[in-house]
Amino acid sequence: MILGVQRLVHDRVAAAIQRQFAVTDVPAFTVEVPPGRALGDLAVPVAFQLARTLRKAPRAIAQELAGALGTIPGVARVVATPNGYLNLYLDRPAFLVDRVVPARAARLGEDLDRGPSAKTIVEHTAINPNKAAHIGHLRNAALGDTLVRALQYRRIPVEVQNYIDDTGVQVADVIVGFLEIERLSIDEVRRLADSTRFDYYCWDLYARVTEWYEGDKARLEIRAATLRDLEHGARPVSELGAFIVDRIVRAHLKTMARLNIGYDLLTFEGDILRLKFWAHAFDILKAQGAVFLQTEGRLEGCWVMRIEDEADGGADAAEDESIEPSGESIEPKGESIEPKGESIEPVKDAAAREKVIVRSNGVVTYVGKDIANQFWKFGLLGRDFRYHRFADQAGGRTLWATTSLEGEAGAPPFGRASRIYNVIDSRQMYLQALLGQALRTLGHPREAENSIHFSYEMVALSHDTARQLGYPEDTGERKPFVEVSGRKGLGVKVDDLLDLLAEKAAGEVARRNPTFSAEECRKVGDAIAVGAIRYFMLKFSRGTLIVFDIDEALSFEGETGPYLQYAVVRANNIFQKLKERDGLTEAAMLEGLERASAEELADEGAEADPHNLWALVFEASRLDDVVDQVVRSLEFSVLAKYAFGLAQLFNAFYHRYSILNEERADRRQWRAAGVAYVRQQLSRALDLMGIGVPARM
RNA sequence: GCGCCCGUAGCUCAGCUGGAUAGAGCGACGGCCUCCGGAGCCGUAGGCCACAGGUUCGAAUCCUGUCGGGCGCACCA
């Protein structure tokens, strides 16, 4: 709850510049938070920018500006520093009272409402429905779900979609496993599914199928045939496929629900095919000349899309064209001639600029289907799915699914968004760029601009962890990590990890709380496990490859989710104690706060304790500013680090200052108000990360 | 070869649209429970921010190049 103040300061300073210096177009400038409270609460470095045009020293400009500013509501004083900064000190008591007294806080909240925003779709998770979810999938879901929460915090209407590739090779592989390796009938598979951890079973089977193919390459024919049957809805295969997909998708949903992750809509790829979305999109693409039939060379008989140079990633800045430095030939220096294929080099080069959309056998590729899907999301396809209720989720939230059969009444208006975030790891950047290109080619530059590939690096395993999982050391491997591979069955399953964390956490809870029942320990342990794993997934910036180490992830100390949860629990305990000991509620404690002497907040200057009450309150207020940054940069590590820093600040404060045991009533009251505020803000920050806080732990 | 990402403390990583002294966790070493819970707090040691240029009042941050690493560039998704 600091953004409003920042905006106000910005506007007042801009106005003062215009008045004082007769500048018509004020340069863009920032209102920032100085490194320590001794330098004020907000700082404006605009004098540096003005120095050149005004031909004056920054210091002189800052001083004039400070004088011309007049009073700003909520700002106690403005100081021009010797080097040219404008430092602003807030009216501390009013600031805290505004945020902690319910009536006033409600008014602040209205700041956030800035009219109806355009609808946004976030697509995340999208795990192939043929095996259990692993930690790579978890990073996707954790990032996606946090994005959703952050957008909702900014009051942006969000629709969460989970794309289900029910007609792809991966599902086909498991079908092959059941039919060809295990030789099971559908009924036998059903029985198996009812009597085992089916997603785990398929995990192993999928790895076995991979080996089976390697045993005899001719078996790949079976895979191709199975895939064809799956796409065309041919009887035994498609029926088994539908069963497997349904069971695995439900397993994934259950796993994600443990992590407080839910969805609004499951989009089944099969429905895109059956409802002829692709056929329709294909007509559009052909009519506009976005795809053409290649009549020669390697790709003869394929419908291809030409890849343009500027089809770079969507999430990043739209740059103005860089000047080409004239196409002189780059000398291939020395001996770098490949041992083989020298004659196909140029052909390969030309063909590399074309992407196959429809194979020569007439089967559409993933890209084609995804283009159709993206068009539908923007409401550009002129067609819609039918929908049915798929499941009930936590908090009464209904999960819908697409269908090509009879639809169910009461479905919300899905799709038709003006902005789309596709959460997919960076390896698919190339394909995501194609989506933007297709939109641009068809005359939808704005939609292309709003097709955002939320890209992040993959999760790999540390050698230690791979060894612990029983995977043999790859001696030829020199990389510092081991890549997760569903195909090889190499990875840490989400549920296994959660179980491990929950068990460890429950043990700790039991040790620390001898009076807790086993049930309580289990519940609290679950919450801690979620905190640990979700925080772990968010603390790295998205461009960082996570080398997952099980021992590191199992830690509950230092920069971890449980540390954050513990900070809130401590704050809770204070008010709990207040009630038990003095019979006072939080509201009663804060009664008459604005009339109490605010000496506690007055401590100022360079010698002030950097962990004092004001430092804590001010930091807690920055949440909205942080979320703003997070949504702009899609960098959730910023949120994670902020929350951690706030918890650290609170813990330090907690150790240094008594709250309930403070003798002076006014100090006690202000401290309690600060703690109440920090608890509220920290809880919100945790909620944005999908982390709940147990009452005790 | 082309494209994207990364290179910051012993290890793992933050550092947001350039701003005031480069941070955290872990590990190491040393302290702190008559007082709201020690999943905690305090302190010490540890950095040519890969390298070289450039832009700027100001660069870990922006630009160019070099070196080193990762990932993409399929009639897979």
GROMACS .gro file of C-alpha atoms in nm, chain A residues 106-317:
model
  212
  106ALA     CA    1  -1.071   0.016   0.323
  107ARG     CA    2  -1.038   0.355   0.160
  108LEU     CA    3  -0.678   0.285   0.068
  109GLY     CA    4  -0.783  -0.037  -0.099
  110GLU     CA    5  -0.991   0.160  -0.346
  111ASP     CA    6  -0.669   0.289  -0.490
  112LEU     CA    7  -0.623  -0.048  -0.649
  113ASP     CA    8  -0.945  -0.033  -0.842
  114ARG     CA    9  -0.870   0.127  -1.170
  115GLY     CA   10  -1.172   0.044  -1.375
  116PRO     CA   11  -1.244  -0.280  -1.553
  117SER     CA   12  -0.935  -0.435  -1.703
  118ALA     CA   13  -0.925  -0.648  -2.011
  119LYS     CA   14  -0.958  -1.022  -1.966
  120THR     CA   15  -0.642  -1.224  -1.946
  121ILE     CA   16  -0.586  -1.594  -1.999
  122VAL     CA   17  -0.304  -1.778  -1.829
  123GLU     CA   18  -0.229  -2.122  -1.962
  124HIS     CA   19  -0.006  -2.332  -1.744
  125THR     CA   20   0.071  -2.686  -1.624
  126ALA     CA   21  -0.016  -2.858  -1.954
  127ILE     CA   22   0.144  -3.187  -1.863
  128ASN     CA   23   0.128  -3.471  -2.108
  129PRO     CA   24  -0.141  -3.696  -1.959
  130ASN     CA   25   0.057  -4.016  -1.968
  131LYS     CA   26   0.251  -4.027  -1.641
  132ALA     CA   27   0.289  -3.874  -1.296
  133ALA     CA   28   0.389  -3.507  -1.260
  134HIS     CA   29   0.755  -3.435  -1.184
  135ILE     CA   30   0.940  -3.133  -1.049
  136GLY     CA   31   0.987  -2.987  -1.397
  137HIS     CA   32   0.609  -2.968  -1.430
  138LEU     CA   33   0.594  -2.827  -1.082
  139ARG     CA   34   0.800  -2.523  -1.172
  140ASN     CA   35   0.560  -2.451  -1.453
  141ALA     CA   36   0.252  -2.482  -1.235
  142ALA     CA   37   0.403  -2.285  -0.946
  143LEU     CA   38   0.502  -2.000  -1.175
  144GLY     CA   39   0.171  -2.006  -1.358
  145ASP     CA   40  -0.040  -2.014  -1.045
  146THR     CA   41   0.158  -1.732  -0.888
  147LEU     CA   42   0.115  -1.526  -1.202
  148VAL     CA   43  -0.259  -1.582  -1.175
  149ARG     CA   44  -0.262  -1.471  -0.814
  150ALA     CA   45  -0.052  -1.165  -0.887
  151LEU     CA   46  -0.282  -1.061  -1.171
  152GLN     CA   47  -0.584  -1.110  -0.951
  153TYR     CA   48  -0.423  -0.897  -0.684
  154ARG     CA   49  -0.402  -0.623  -0.944
  155ARG     CA   50  -0.775  -0.677  -1.007
  156ILE     CA   51  -0.721  -0.813  -1.354
  157PRO     CA   52  -0.983  -1.071  -1.457
  158VAL     CA   53  -0.801  -1.397  -1.522
  159GLU     CA   54  -0.903  -1.726  -1.674
  160VAL     CA   55  -0.679  -2.022  -1.602
  161GLN     CA   56  -0.648  -2.286  -1.869
  162ASN     CA   57  -0.472  -2.617  -1.863
  163TYR     CA   58  -0.405  -2.761  -2.205
  164ILE     CA   59  -0.434  -3.137  -2.230
  165ASP     CA   60  -0.255  -3.304  -2.516
  166ASP     CA   61  -0.470  -3.613  -2.524
  167THR     CA   62  -0.391  -3.701  -2.884
  168GLY     CA   63  -0.013  -3.681  -2.879
  169VAL     CA   64   0.270  -3.929  -2.907
  170GLN     CA   65   0.329  -3.950  -2.535
  171VAL     CA   66  -0.020  -4.084  -2.471
  172ALA     CA   67   0.017  -4.310  -2.771
  173ASP     CA   68   0.333  -4.453  -2.617
  174VAL     CA   69   0.158  -4.560  -2.301
  175ILE     CA   70  -0.123  -4.710  -2.503
  176VAL     CA   71   0.138  -4.909  -2.691
  177GLY     CA   72   0.278  -5.017  -2.357
  178PHE     CA   73  -0.051  -5.156  -2.239
  179LEU     CA   74  -0.155  -5.313  -2.566
  180GLU     CA   75   0.173  -5.442  -2.703
  181ILE     CA   76   0.400  -5.501  -2.408
  182GLU     CA   77   0.158  -5.591  -2.134
  183ARG     CA   78  -0.108  -5.722  -2.369
  184LEU     CA   79  -0.390  -5.601  -2.150
  185SER     CA   80  -0.750  -5.546  -2.244
  186ILE     CA   81  -0.922  -5.220  -2.157
  187ASP     CA   82  -1.104  -5.385  -1.871
  188GLU     CA   83  -0.777  -5.515  -1.736
  189VAL     CA   84  -0.629  -5.168  -1.755
  190ARG     CA   85  -0.933  -5.037  -1.569
  191ARG     CA   86  -0.884  -5.287  -1.293
  192LEU     CA   87  -0.519  -5.202  -1.279
  193ALA     CA   88  -0.601  -4.833  -1.250
  194ASP     CA   89  -0.833  -4.902  -0.958
  195SER     CA   90  -0.581  -5.111  -0.772
  196THR     CA   91  -0.256  -4.914  -0.819
  197ARG     CA   92  -0.111  -4.567  -0.818
  198PHE     CA   93  -0.197  -4.540  -1.186
  199ASP     CA   94   0.010  -4.231  -1.266
  200TYR     CA   95   0.312  -4.400  -1.109
  201TYR     CA   96   0.242  -4.719  -1.295
  202CYS     CA   97   0.232  -4.530  -1.625
  203TRP     CA   98   0.552  -4.348  -1.532
  204ASP     CA   99   0.736  -4.679  -1.525
  205LEU     CA  100   0.553  -4.820  -1.823
  206TYR     CA  101   0.640  -4.515  -2.032
  207ALA     CA  102   1.008  -4.568  -1.960
  208ARG     CA  103   0.973  -4.933  -2.052
  209VAL     CA  104   0.809  -4.841  -2.382
  210THR     CA  105   1.105  -4.619  -2.464
  211GLU     CA  106   1.340  -4.910  -2.409
  212TRP     CA  107   1.114  -5.138  -2.605
  213TYR     CA  108   1.135  -4.910  -2.909
  214GLU     CA  109   1.509  -4.906  -2.881
  215GLY     CA  110   1.514  -5.282  -2.886
  216ASP     CA  111   1.375  -5.286  -3.241
  217LYS     CA  112   1.330  -4.974  -3.447
  218ALA     CA  113   1.059  -5.144  -3.649
  219ARG     CA  114   0.835  -5.106  -3.345
  220LEU     CA  115   0.815  -4.734  -3.417
  221GLU     CA  116   0.568  -4.833  -3.686
  222ILE     CA  117   0.335  -4.947  -3.414
  223ARG     CA  118   0.367  -4.613  -3.244
  224ALA     CA  119   0.283  -4.429  -3.566
  225ALA     CA  120  -0.020  -4.649  -3.625
  226THR     CA  121  -0.136  -4.600  -3.268
  227LEU     CA  122  -0.101  -4.225  -3.295
  228ARG     CA  123  -0.305  -4.228  -3.611
  229ASP     CA  124  -0.578  -4.431  -3.445
  230LEU     CA  125  -0.574  -4.197  -3.151
  231GLU     CA  126  -0.621  -3.891  -3.367
  232HIS     CA  127  -0.890  -4.049  -3.578
  233GLY     CA  128  -1.080  -4.191  -3.285
  234ALA     CA  129  -1.034  -4.550  -3.399
  235ARG     CA  130  -1.196  -4.782  -3.151
  236PRO     CA  131  -0.972  -4.983  -2.925
  237VAL     CA  132  -0.691  -4.731  -2.916
  238SER     CA  133  -0.896  -4.417  -2.869
  239GLU     CA  134  -1.110  -4.573  -2.599
  240LEU     CA  135  -0.807  -4.683  -2.402
  241GLY     CA  136  -0.648  -4.345  -2.465
  242ALA     CA  137  -0.950  -4.160  -2.331
  243PHE     CA  138  -0.946  -4.374  -2.020
  244ILE     CA  139  -0.577  -4.324  -1.954
  245VAL     CA  140  -0.601  -3.950  -2.013
  246ASP     CA  141  -0.896  -3.911  -1.781
  247ARG     CA  142  -0.727  -4.100  -1.499
  248ILE     CA  143  -0.393  -3.925  -1.538
  249VAL     CA  144  -0.545  -3.580  -1.568
  250ARG     CA  145  -0.737  -3.641  -1.247
  251ALA     CA  146  -0.419  -3.755  -1.080
  252HIS     CA  147  -0.246  -3.437  -1.191
  253LEU     CA  148  -0.532  -3.226  -1.062
  254LYS     CA  149  -0.510  -3.400  -0.728
  255THR     CA  150  -0.137  -3.343  -0.709
  256MET     CA  151  -0.176  -2.976  -0.797
  257ALA     CA  152  -0.462  -2.936  -0.551
  258ARG     CA  153  -0.223  -3.039  -0.275
  259LEU     CA  154  -0.023  -2.734  -0.378
  260ASN     CA  155  -0.325  -2.503  -0.383
  261ILE     CA  156  -0.329  -2.489  -0.759
  262GLY     CA  157  -0.657  -2.487  -0.948
  263TYR     CA  158  -0.791  -2.413  -1.295
  264ASP     CA  159  -1.096  -2.284  -1.474
  265LEU     CA  160  -1.083  -2.484  -1.793
  266LEU     CA  161  -0.919  -2.794  -1.935
  267THR     CA  162  -0.870  -2.758  -2.307
  268PHE     CA  163  -0.851  -3.096  -2.475
  269GLU     CA  164  -0.658  -3.112  -2.794
  270GLY     CA  165  -0.887  -3.384  -2.921
  271ASP     CA  166  -1.173  -3.137  -2.919
  272ILE     CA  167  -0.974  -2.895  -3.129
  273LEU     CA  168  -0.948  -3.171  -3.386
  274ARG     CA  169  -1.301  -3.302  -3.359
  275LEU     CA  170  -1.461  -2.961  -3.373
  276LYS     CA  171  -1.252  -2.885  -3.679
  277PHE     CA  172  -1.086  -2.583  -3.521
  278TRP     CA  173  -0.777  -2.675  -3.707
  279ALA     CA  174  -0.952  -2.719  -4.041
  280HIS     CA  175  -1.102  -2.374  -3.995
  281ALA     CA  176  -0.775  -2.213  -3.895
  282PHE     CA  177  -0.606  -2.387  -4.183
  283ASP     CA  178  -0.850  -2.229  -4.428
  284ILE     CA  179  -0.774  -1.888  -4.285
  285LEU     CA  180  -0.401  -1.945  -4.303
  286LYS     CA  181  -0.419  -2.066  -4.660
  287ALA     CA  182  -0.644  -1.781  -4.770
  288GLN     CA  183  -0.403  -1.528  -4.627
  289GLY     CA  184  -0.102  -1.701  -4.774
  290ALA     CA  185   0.050  -1.760  -4.434
  291VAL     CA  186   0.114  -2.123  -4.524
  292PHE     CA  187   0.191  -2.278  -4.857
  293LEU     CA  188   0.240  -2.621  -5.004
  294GLN     CA  189   0.605  -2.697  -5.054
  295THR     CA  190   0.648  -2.865  -5.390
  296GLU     CA  191   1.014  -2.953  -5.386
  297GLY     CA  192   1.306  -3.056  -5.174
  298ARG     CA  193   1.311  -3.216  -4.836
  299LEU     CA  194   0.972  -3.085  -4.734
  300GLU     CA  195   0.790  -3.171  -5.054
  301GLY     CA  196   0.424  -3.230  -4.991
  302CYS     CA  197   0.416  -3.046  -4.658
  303TRP     CA  198   0.226  -2.731  -4.580
  304VAL     CA  199   0.483  -2.499  -4.430
  305MET     CA  200   0.505  -2.158  -4.273
  306ARG     CA  201   0.800  -1.939  -4.352
  307ILE     CA  202   0.991  -1.829  -4.047
  308GLU     CA  203   1.067  -1.462  -4.038
  309ASP     CA  204   1.375  -1.321  -3.877
  310GLU     CA  205   1.189  -1.086  -3.649
  311ALA     CA  206   0.980  -1.367  -3.511
  312ASP     CA  207   1.159  -1.336  -3.184
  313GLY     CA  208   1.015  -1.410  -2.845
  314GLY     CA  209   0.698  -1.239  -2.733
  315ALA     CA  210   0.776  -1.163  -2.371
  316ASP     CA  211   1.064  -0.939  -2.445
  317ALA     CA  212   1.087  -0.585  -2.558
   0.00000   0.00000   0.00000
